[in-house]
């Protein structure tokens, strides 16, 4: 009986011993797995730290490279900045003085010198430092047609060849060109429109002086840049006998008249010679009575392109006619704020019909973003060309 009890105890101890041994083996295996995982984690951590250091060094290198490129770009822009003058020399408003035209090569050189001096004088009246900026002049005309027109008006005799004047103008200054565009109704217009569109986006082009303000055909091209103050402030309108009302209504505030260079059309009353319109003072205007929400919401057609809200006003309405002369500020009376311009901010508040009439005039300018515009307070036209 005792023997059986002892054997039972021994067997129990053996089972318990086997259990302990299995637990120890499991514990040893678990410990080994933990150590393996820890070692792999440490290796991964070291690699991640190396990668992080490498990325940090690469980022610093790229930042230094970007800074260097910015400094080089700034230096390049400052060294080669320029002012562009575009002239529609086919137009009566921008016909060079008779004394220049009839003197051929010498007259062309003298005209170039006079423009250079007058433009430099004008730039001194503008905000900003234009010292060292190149002056680029592009005059476009159909020389054959211009000669015929000048002879017909008694400005020149038949024996005068304007190609000599053009040659003298071009050779006098390295960046001056008198371009013969040849025959074609829109040849000069297209040249000026393309040049304006190209150079307005060039950061090195500090300012553009436009001699094409007599013709309403230029209004759509100018309207693309009237909406952006940064573009509008970089444009001066070169005035002949007058500035066409459609262009005048776009809101450009800088004008210049060069009566010593261009002959005014017959019957024009001359202004004070060569006195540019000074830039407007830097002053903001706020109109708390305006709720610009009435300009919205943004409407779109089935193709997702923006379309303009219908205005119940016509071009021959009395309000439109009176507002053309009043030169009211579109931003102040339509949006309720103006960052500073030379237009009228002193008129009484507008009634609904008057508001739409002024908005009608503002829409003669075309929004530069076109059908993609999402500004609910945009006052310009979004019609697609």
Coordinates of C-alpha atoms in Angstrom, one line a residue:
X1 CA 0.0 0.0 0.0
X2 CA 2.8 2.4 0.9
X3 CA 4.7 1.5 -2.2
X4 CA 1.7 2.5 -4.4
X5 CA 1.5 5.9 -2.7
X6 CA 5.2 6.6 -3.2
X7 CA 4.9 5.6 -6.8
X8 CA 2.0 7.9 -7.3
X9 CA 3.8 10.8 -5.7
X10 CA 6.9 10.1 -7.9
X11 CA 4.8 10.1 -11.0
X12 CA 3.1 13.3 -10.0
X13 CA 6.5 15.0 -9.4
X14 CA 7.6 13.8 -12.8
X15 CA 4.6 15.3 -14.4
X16 CA 5.1 18.5 -12.6
X17 CA 8.8 18.5 -13.5
X18 CA 7.9 18.0 -17.2
X19 CA 5.4 20.9 -16.9
X20 CA 8.1 23.2 -15.4
X21 CA 10.6 22.2 -18.0
X22 CA 8.1 22.9 -20.8
X23 CA 7.4 26.3 -19.2
X24 CA 11.1 27.0 -19.0
X25 CA 11.6 26.0 -22.6
X26 CA 8.7 28.3 -23.6
X27 CA 10.1 31.1 -21.5
X28 CA 13.5 30.6 -23.1
X29 CA 11.9 30.6 -26.6
X30 CA 9.9 33.7 -25.8
X31 CA 13.0 35.5 -24.4
X32 CA 15.0 34.6 -27.5
X33 CA 12.2 35.9 -29.8
X34 CA 12.1 39.2 -27.8
X35 CA 15.8 39.5 -28.1
X36 CA 15.7 38.9 -31.9
X37 CA 12.9 41.5 -32.3
X38 CA 14.8 44.0 -30.3
X39 CA 17.9 43.5 -32.3
X40 CA 16.0 43.9 -35.6
X41 CA 14.3 47.0 -34.2
X42 CA 17.7 48.5 -33.1
X43 CA 19.1 47.8 -36.6
X44 CA 16.0 49.5 -38.2
X45 CA 16.3 52.4 -35.8
X46 CA 19.9 52.9 -36.7
X47 CA 19.1 52.8 -40.4
X48 CA 16.2 55.2 -39.9
X49 CA 18.5 57.7 -38.1
X50 CA 21.0 57.4 -41.0
X51 CA 18.2 58.0 -43.5
X52 CA 17.0 61.0 -41.5
X53 CA 20.4 62.5 -41.3
X54 CA 20.8 62.0 -45.1
X55 CA 17.4 63.6 -45.8
X56 CA 18.3 66.5 -43.5
X57 CA 21.6 67.1 -45.2
X58 CA 19.9 66.9 -48.6
X59 CA 17.2 69.4 -47.5
X60 CA 19.8 71.8 -46.3
X61 CA 21.7 71.4 -49.6
X62 CA 18.5 72.1 -51.6
X63 CA 17.6 75.1 -49.4
X64 CA 21.1 76.5 -50.0
X65 CA 20.7 75.9 -53.8
X66 CA 17.3 77.6 -53.9
X67 CA 18.7 80.6 -52.0
X68 CA 21.6 80.8 -54.4
X69 CA 19.2 80.6 -57.4
X70 CA 17.0 83.3 -55.9
X71 CA 20.0 85.6 -55.4
X72 CA 21.1 85.0 -58.9
X73 CA 17.6 85.6 -60.3
X74 CA 17.3 88.8 -58.3
X75 CA 20.6 90.0 -59.5
X76 CA 19.7 89.1 -63.1
X77 CA 16.4 90.9 -62.8
X78 CA 17.9 94.0 -61.4
X79 CA 20.7 94.1 -64.0
X80 CA 18.4 93.7 -67.0
X81 CA 15.2 95.3 -66.1
X82 CA 13.6 97.4 -68.8
X83 CA 10.7 99.7 -69.7
X84 CA 8.7 98.9 -72.9
X85 CA 7.2 101.6 -75.2
X86 CA 4.7 100.3 -77.8
X87 CA 3.6 102.7 -80.5
X88 CA 0.9 102.3 -83.2
X89 CA 2.7 104.6 -85.6
X90 CA 0.0 104.1 -88.3
X91 CA -2.4 106.2 -86.2
X92 CA -2.9 109.9 -86.6
X93 CA -2.5 110.3 -82.9
X94 CA 1.0 108.8 -83.0
X95 CA 2.3 110.3 -86.3
X96 CA 5.8 111.6 -85.7
X97 CA 6.4 115.4 -86.0
X98 CA 6.7 116.6 -89.6
X99 CA 10.2 117.8 -88.9
X100 CA 11.4 114.3 -88.0
X101 CA 9.6 112.5 -90.9
X102 CA 10.9 114.8 -93.7
X103 CA 14.5 114.7 -92.6
X104 CA 15.0 111.0 -93.3
X105 CA 17.9 109.4 -91.4
X106 CA 18.7 112.4 -89.4
X107 CA 15.0 112.9 -88.5
X108 CA 14.7 109.3 -87.4
X109 CA 17.8 109.7 -85.1
X110 CA 16.4 112.9 -83.7
X111 CA 13.0 111.3 -83.0
X112 CA 14.7 108.4 -81.2
X113 CA 16.8 110.8 -79.0
X114 CA 13.7 112.9 -78.2
X115 CA 11.7 109.8 -77.1
X116 CA 14.5 108.6 -75.0
X117 CA 14.9 111.9 -73.1
X118 CA 11.1 112.3 -72.6
X119 CA 10.6 108.7 -71.3
X120 CA 13.5 109.1 -68.9
X121 CA 12.0 112.3 -67.6
X122 CA 8.6 110.6 -67.1
X123 CA 10.0 107.7 -65.3
X124 CA 11.4 110.0 -62.6
X125 CA 7.8 110.9 -61.7
X126 CA 6.8 107.3 -61.0
X127 CA 7.2 105.4 -57.8
X128 CA 10.1 103.0 -57.9
X129 CA 13.7 103.1 -58.9
X130 CA 14.1 103.0 -62.7
X131 CA 17.8 104.0 -62.7
X132 CA 19.7 101.7 -64.9
X133 CA 16.6 100.2 -66.5
X134 CA 16.8 99.8 -70.3
X135 CA 14.2 101.6 -72.5
X136 CA 12.9 99.4 -75.3
X137 CA 10.8 101.1 -78.0
X138 CA 8.8 99.3 -80.7
X139 CA 7.0 101.4 -83.3
X140 CA 4.9 99.5 -85.8
X141 CA 3.5 100.9 -89.1
X142 CA 2.8 100.0 -92.7
X143 CA 5.4 102.4 -94.2
X144 CA 3.8 102.3 -97.6
X145 CA 0.4 103.2 -96.3
X146 CA 1.8 105.7 -93.8
X147 CA 3.7 107.5 -96.6
X148 CA 0.5 107.6 -98.8
X149 CA -1.5 109.0 -95.8
X150 CA 1.1 111.7 -95.0
X151 CA 1.3 112.8 -98.7
X152 CA -2.5 112.9 -98.9
X153 CA -2.6 115.2 -95.9
X154 CA 0.1 117.4 -97.2
X155 CA 2.5 116.5 -94.4
X156 CA 5.1 115.1 -96.8
X157 CA 5.9 115.5 -100.5
X158 CA 5.9 112.5 -102.8
X159 CA 9.6 112.3 -103.0
X160 CA 10.1 111.5 -99.3
X161 CA 10.9 107.9 -98.5
X162 CA 10.0 107.1 -94.9
X163 CA 12.2 104.0 -94.9
X164 CA 15.1 106.3 -94.3
X165 CA 13.4 107.8 -91.2
X166 CA 12.6 104.2 -90.0
X167 CA 16.2 103.2 -90.5
X168 CA 17.6 106.3 -88.6
X169 CA 15.2 105.6 -85.7
X170 CA 16.2 102.0 -85.5
X171 CA 20.0 102.5 -85.7
X172 CA 20.1 105.3 -83.2
X173 CA 19.4 103.2 -80.1
X174 CA 20.2 99.5 -79.8
X175 CA 16.8 98.7 -78.3
X176 CA 14.7 100.9 -80.6
X177 CA 13.0 99.4 -83.6
X178 CA 10.7 101.0 -86.2
X179 CA 9.0 97.9 -87.7
X180 CA 7.4 97.9 -91.2
X181 CA 4.5 95.4 -90.7
X182 CA 3.5 95.7 -94.4
X183 CA -0.1 95.8 -95.7
X184 CA -2.9 94.3 -93.6
X185 CA -5.7 95.9 -91.7
X186 CA -4.8 94.3 -88.3
X187 CA -1.1 93.9 -88.8
X188 CA 0.0 96.6 -86.4
X189 CA -2.8 95.9 -83.9
X190 CA -1.8 92.2 -83.7
X191 CA 1.8 93.1 -83.1
X192 CA 1.0 95.4 -80.2
X193 CA -1.5 93.0 -78.6
X194 CA 0.9 90.1 -78.7
X195 CA 3.8 92.2 -77.4
X196 CA 1.6 93.5 -74.5
X197 CA 0.5 90.0 -73.6
X198 CA 4.0 88.6 -73.7
X199 CA 5.8 91.4 -71.8
X200 CA 3.3 92.0 -69.1
X201 CA 4.1 88.7 -67.6
X202 CA 7.9 89.3 -67.7
X203 CA 9.2 90.2 -64.2
X204 CA 12.1 92.1 -65.8
X205 CA 9.6 94.4 -67.6
X206 CA 9.1 97.1 -65.0
X207 CA 6.6 99.3 -66.9
X208 CA 4.8 99.5 -70.3
X209 CA 3.9 102.7 -72.1
X210 CA 1.2 102.1 -74.6
X211 CA 0.7 104.3 -77.7
X212 CA -2.5 102.8 -79.0
X213 CA -5.2 104.5 -76.9
X214 CA -7.1 106.1 -79.8
X215 CA -8.7 102.9 -81.0
X216 CA -11.5 101.0 -79.1
X217 CA -10.2 97.8 -80.8
X218 CA -7.4 97.7 -78.2
X219 CA -9.9 97.8 -75.3
X220 CA -10.5 94.0 -75.0
X221 CA -6.7 93.4 -74.8
X222 CA -6.2 96.1 -72.2
X223 CA -9.2 94.9 -70.3
X224 CA -7.5 91.6 -69.6
X225 CA -5.0 93.5 -67.4
X226 CA -7.3 96.1 -65.9
X227 CA -8.7 93.7 -63.3
X228 CA -5.3 93.1 -61.7
X229 CA -3.9 96.2 -59.9
X230 CA -0.3 94.9 -60.1
X231 CA -0.7 94.9 -63.9
X232 CA -2.8 98.1 -64.1
X233 CA -0.1 100.0 -62.1
X234 CA 2.6 99.0 -64.6
X235 CA 0.8 100.5 -67.6
X236 CA 0.9 104.1 -68.8
X237 CA -1.5 105.2 -71.6
X238 CA 0.4 107.4 -74.2
X239 CA -2.2 110.0 -75.1
X240 CA -2.5 111.6 -78.5
X241 CA -5.5 113.8 -79.2
X242 CA -7.6 111.8 -76.7
X243 CA -8.1 108.4 -75.1
X244 CA -11.0 106.4 -76.5
X245 CA -13.9 106.2 -73.9
X246 CA -13.9 102.4 -73.9
X247 CA -10.2 102.4 -72.9
X248 CA -10.6 105.4 -70.5
X249 CA -13.4 103.5 -68.6
X250 CA -11.0 100.6 -67.9
X251 CA -9.6 102.4 -64.9
X252 CA -6.0 103.0 -65.9
X253 CA -4.7 106.1 -64.1
X254 CA -1.3 106.9 -65.6
X255 CA -1.2 108.9 -68.8
X256 CA 1.5 110.7 -70.7
X257 CA 1.5 113.0 -73.7
X258 CA 4.6 113.6 -75.9
X259 CA 3.8 116.6 -78.0
X260 CA 7.4 117.2 -78.8
X261 CA 7.5 113.8 -80.5
X262 CA 4.1 113.3 -82.0
X263 CA 2.0 115.7 -84.1
X264 CA -1.5 116.2 -82.8
X265 CA -4.2 115.7 -85.3
X266 CA -5.7 118.8 -86.9
X267 CA -8.2 120.5 -84.7
X268 CA -6.8 119.1 -81.4
X269 CA -6.4 121.6 -78.6
X270 CA -2.9 121.0 -77.2
X271 CA -2.3 120.5 -73.5
X272 CA 0.7 121.7 -71.5
X273 CA 3.7 120.2 -73.3
X274 CA 5.1 116.9 -72.1
X275 CA 3.5 117.1 -68.7
X276 CA 2.7 113.6 -67.5
X277 CA -0.2 112.8 -65.2
X278 CA 1.4 112.3 -61.8
X279 CA 0.7 108.9 -60.1
X280 CA -2.2 108.9 -57.7
X281 CA -1.5 109.1 -54.0
X282 CA -1.4 105.8 -52.1
X283 CA -4.7 106.0 -50.3
X284 CA -7.4 103.4 -49.6
X285 CA -11.1 104.1 -49.9
X286 CA -13.9 102.2 -48.1
X287 CA -17.6 102.4 -48.8
X288 CA -19.5 100.9 -45.8
X289 CA -22.9 101.4 -47.5
X290 CA -22.1 98.9 -50.3
X291 CA -23.0 95.2 -50.0
X292 CA -20.8 93.4 -52.6
X293 CA -22.9 90.2 -52.2
X294 CA -25.2 91.6 -54.8
X295 CA -22.4 90.9 -57.4
X296 CA -22.7 87.1 -56.7
X297 CA -23.3 84.3 -56.8
X298 CA -21.0 82.8 -59.5
X299 CA -23.1 81.4 -62.4
X300 CA -21.9 78.7 -64.7
X301 CA -23.2 77.0 -67.8
X302 CA -23.5 73.3 -68.4
X303 CA -19.8 73.1 -69.4
X304 CA -18.7 74.6 -66.1
X305 CA -17.7 78.0 -67.6
X306 CA -18.6 81.1 -65.7
X307 CA -21.4 83.3 -67.3
X308 CA -22.3 86.8 -66.4
X309 CA -25.4 87.8 -64.6
X310 CA -27.9 89.6 -66.8
X311 CA -28.0 93.4 -66.4
X312 CA -31.2 95.3 -67.2
X313 CA -29.4 98.2 -68.8
X314 CA -28.4 99.2 -72.4
X315 CA -25.3 101.0 -73.7
X316 CA -27.4 104.1 -74.7
X317 CA -29.1 104.6 -71.3
X318 CA -28.8 108.0 -69.6
X319 CA -27.0 106.5 -66.6
X320 CA -24.3 104.8 -68.8
X321 CA -23.7 108.1 -70.7
X322 CA -23.4 110.2 -67.5
X323 CA -21.1 107.6 -65.8
X324 CA -18.8 107.6 -68.7
X325 CA -18.1 111.3 -68.0
X326 CA -18.2 111.0 -64.2
X327 CA -15.3 108.4 -64.1
X328 CA -16.6 106.7 -61.0
X329 CA -14.4 104.1 -59.4
X330 CA -15.7 100.7 -60.1
X331 CA -14.2 99.0 -57.1
X332 CA -15.4 101.6 -54.7
X333 CA -19.1 101.8 -55.9
X334 CA -19.5 98.1 -56.8
X335 CA -17.3 96.2 -54.3
X336 CA -17.1 98.8 -51.5
X337 CA -13.4 99.2 -51.4
X338 CA -10.5 100.6 -53.5
X339 CA -6.8 100.2 -52.8
X340 CA -6.1 103.7 -54.3
X341 CA -6.7 105.2 -57.8
X342 CA -7.3 108.5 -59.5
X343 CA -11.0 108.0 -60.3
X344 CA -14.0 109.6 -58.6
X345 CA -14.9 108.5 -55.1
X346 CA -17.1 111.5 -54.1
X347 CA -20.4 110.9 -56.0
X348 CA -23.5 110.0 -54.0
X349 CA -24.4 106.4 -53.4
X350 CA -26.0 104.6 -56.4
X351 CA -29.5 103.3 -56.8
X352 CA -30.2 99.9 -58.3
X353 CA -30.4 101.1 -61.9
X354 CA -27.3 103.3 -61.5
X355 CA -25.5 100.3 -59.9
X356 CA -26.2 98.1 -62.9
X357 CA -25.2 100.9 -65.3
X358 CA -21.8 101.3 -63.6
X359 CA -21.4 97.5 -63.6
X360 CA -22.2 97.5 -67.3
X361 CA -19.3 99.9 -67.9
X362 CA -17.0 97.8 -65.7
X363 CA -17.7 94.8 -67.8
X364 CA -16.1 96.4 -70.8
X365 CA -13.0 95.1 -69.1
X366 CA -12.5 91.3 -69.5
X367 CA -11.5 89.2 -66.5
X368 CA -8.0 87.7 -67.0
X369 CA -9.3 84.4 -65.6
X370 CA -12.2 84.2 -68.0
X371 CA -14.6 81.3 -67.5
X372 CA -12.4 79.8 -64.7
X373 CA -12.9 82.8 -62.4
X374 CA -14.5 81.9 -59.1
X375 CA -14.5 85.3 -57.4
X376 CA -18.1 86.1 -56.5
X377 CA -17.3 89.8 -56.3
X378 CA -15.6 90.0 -59.7
X379 CA -16.9 93.1 -61.6
X380 CA -15.5 92.3 -65.1
X381 CA -16.8 90.4 -68.1
X382 CA -16.3 86.7 -68.4
X383 CA -17.4 86.3 -72.0
X384 CA -15.2 83.8 -74.0
X385 CA -13.4 85.2 -77.0

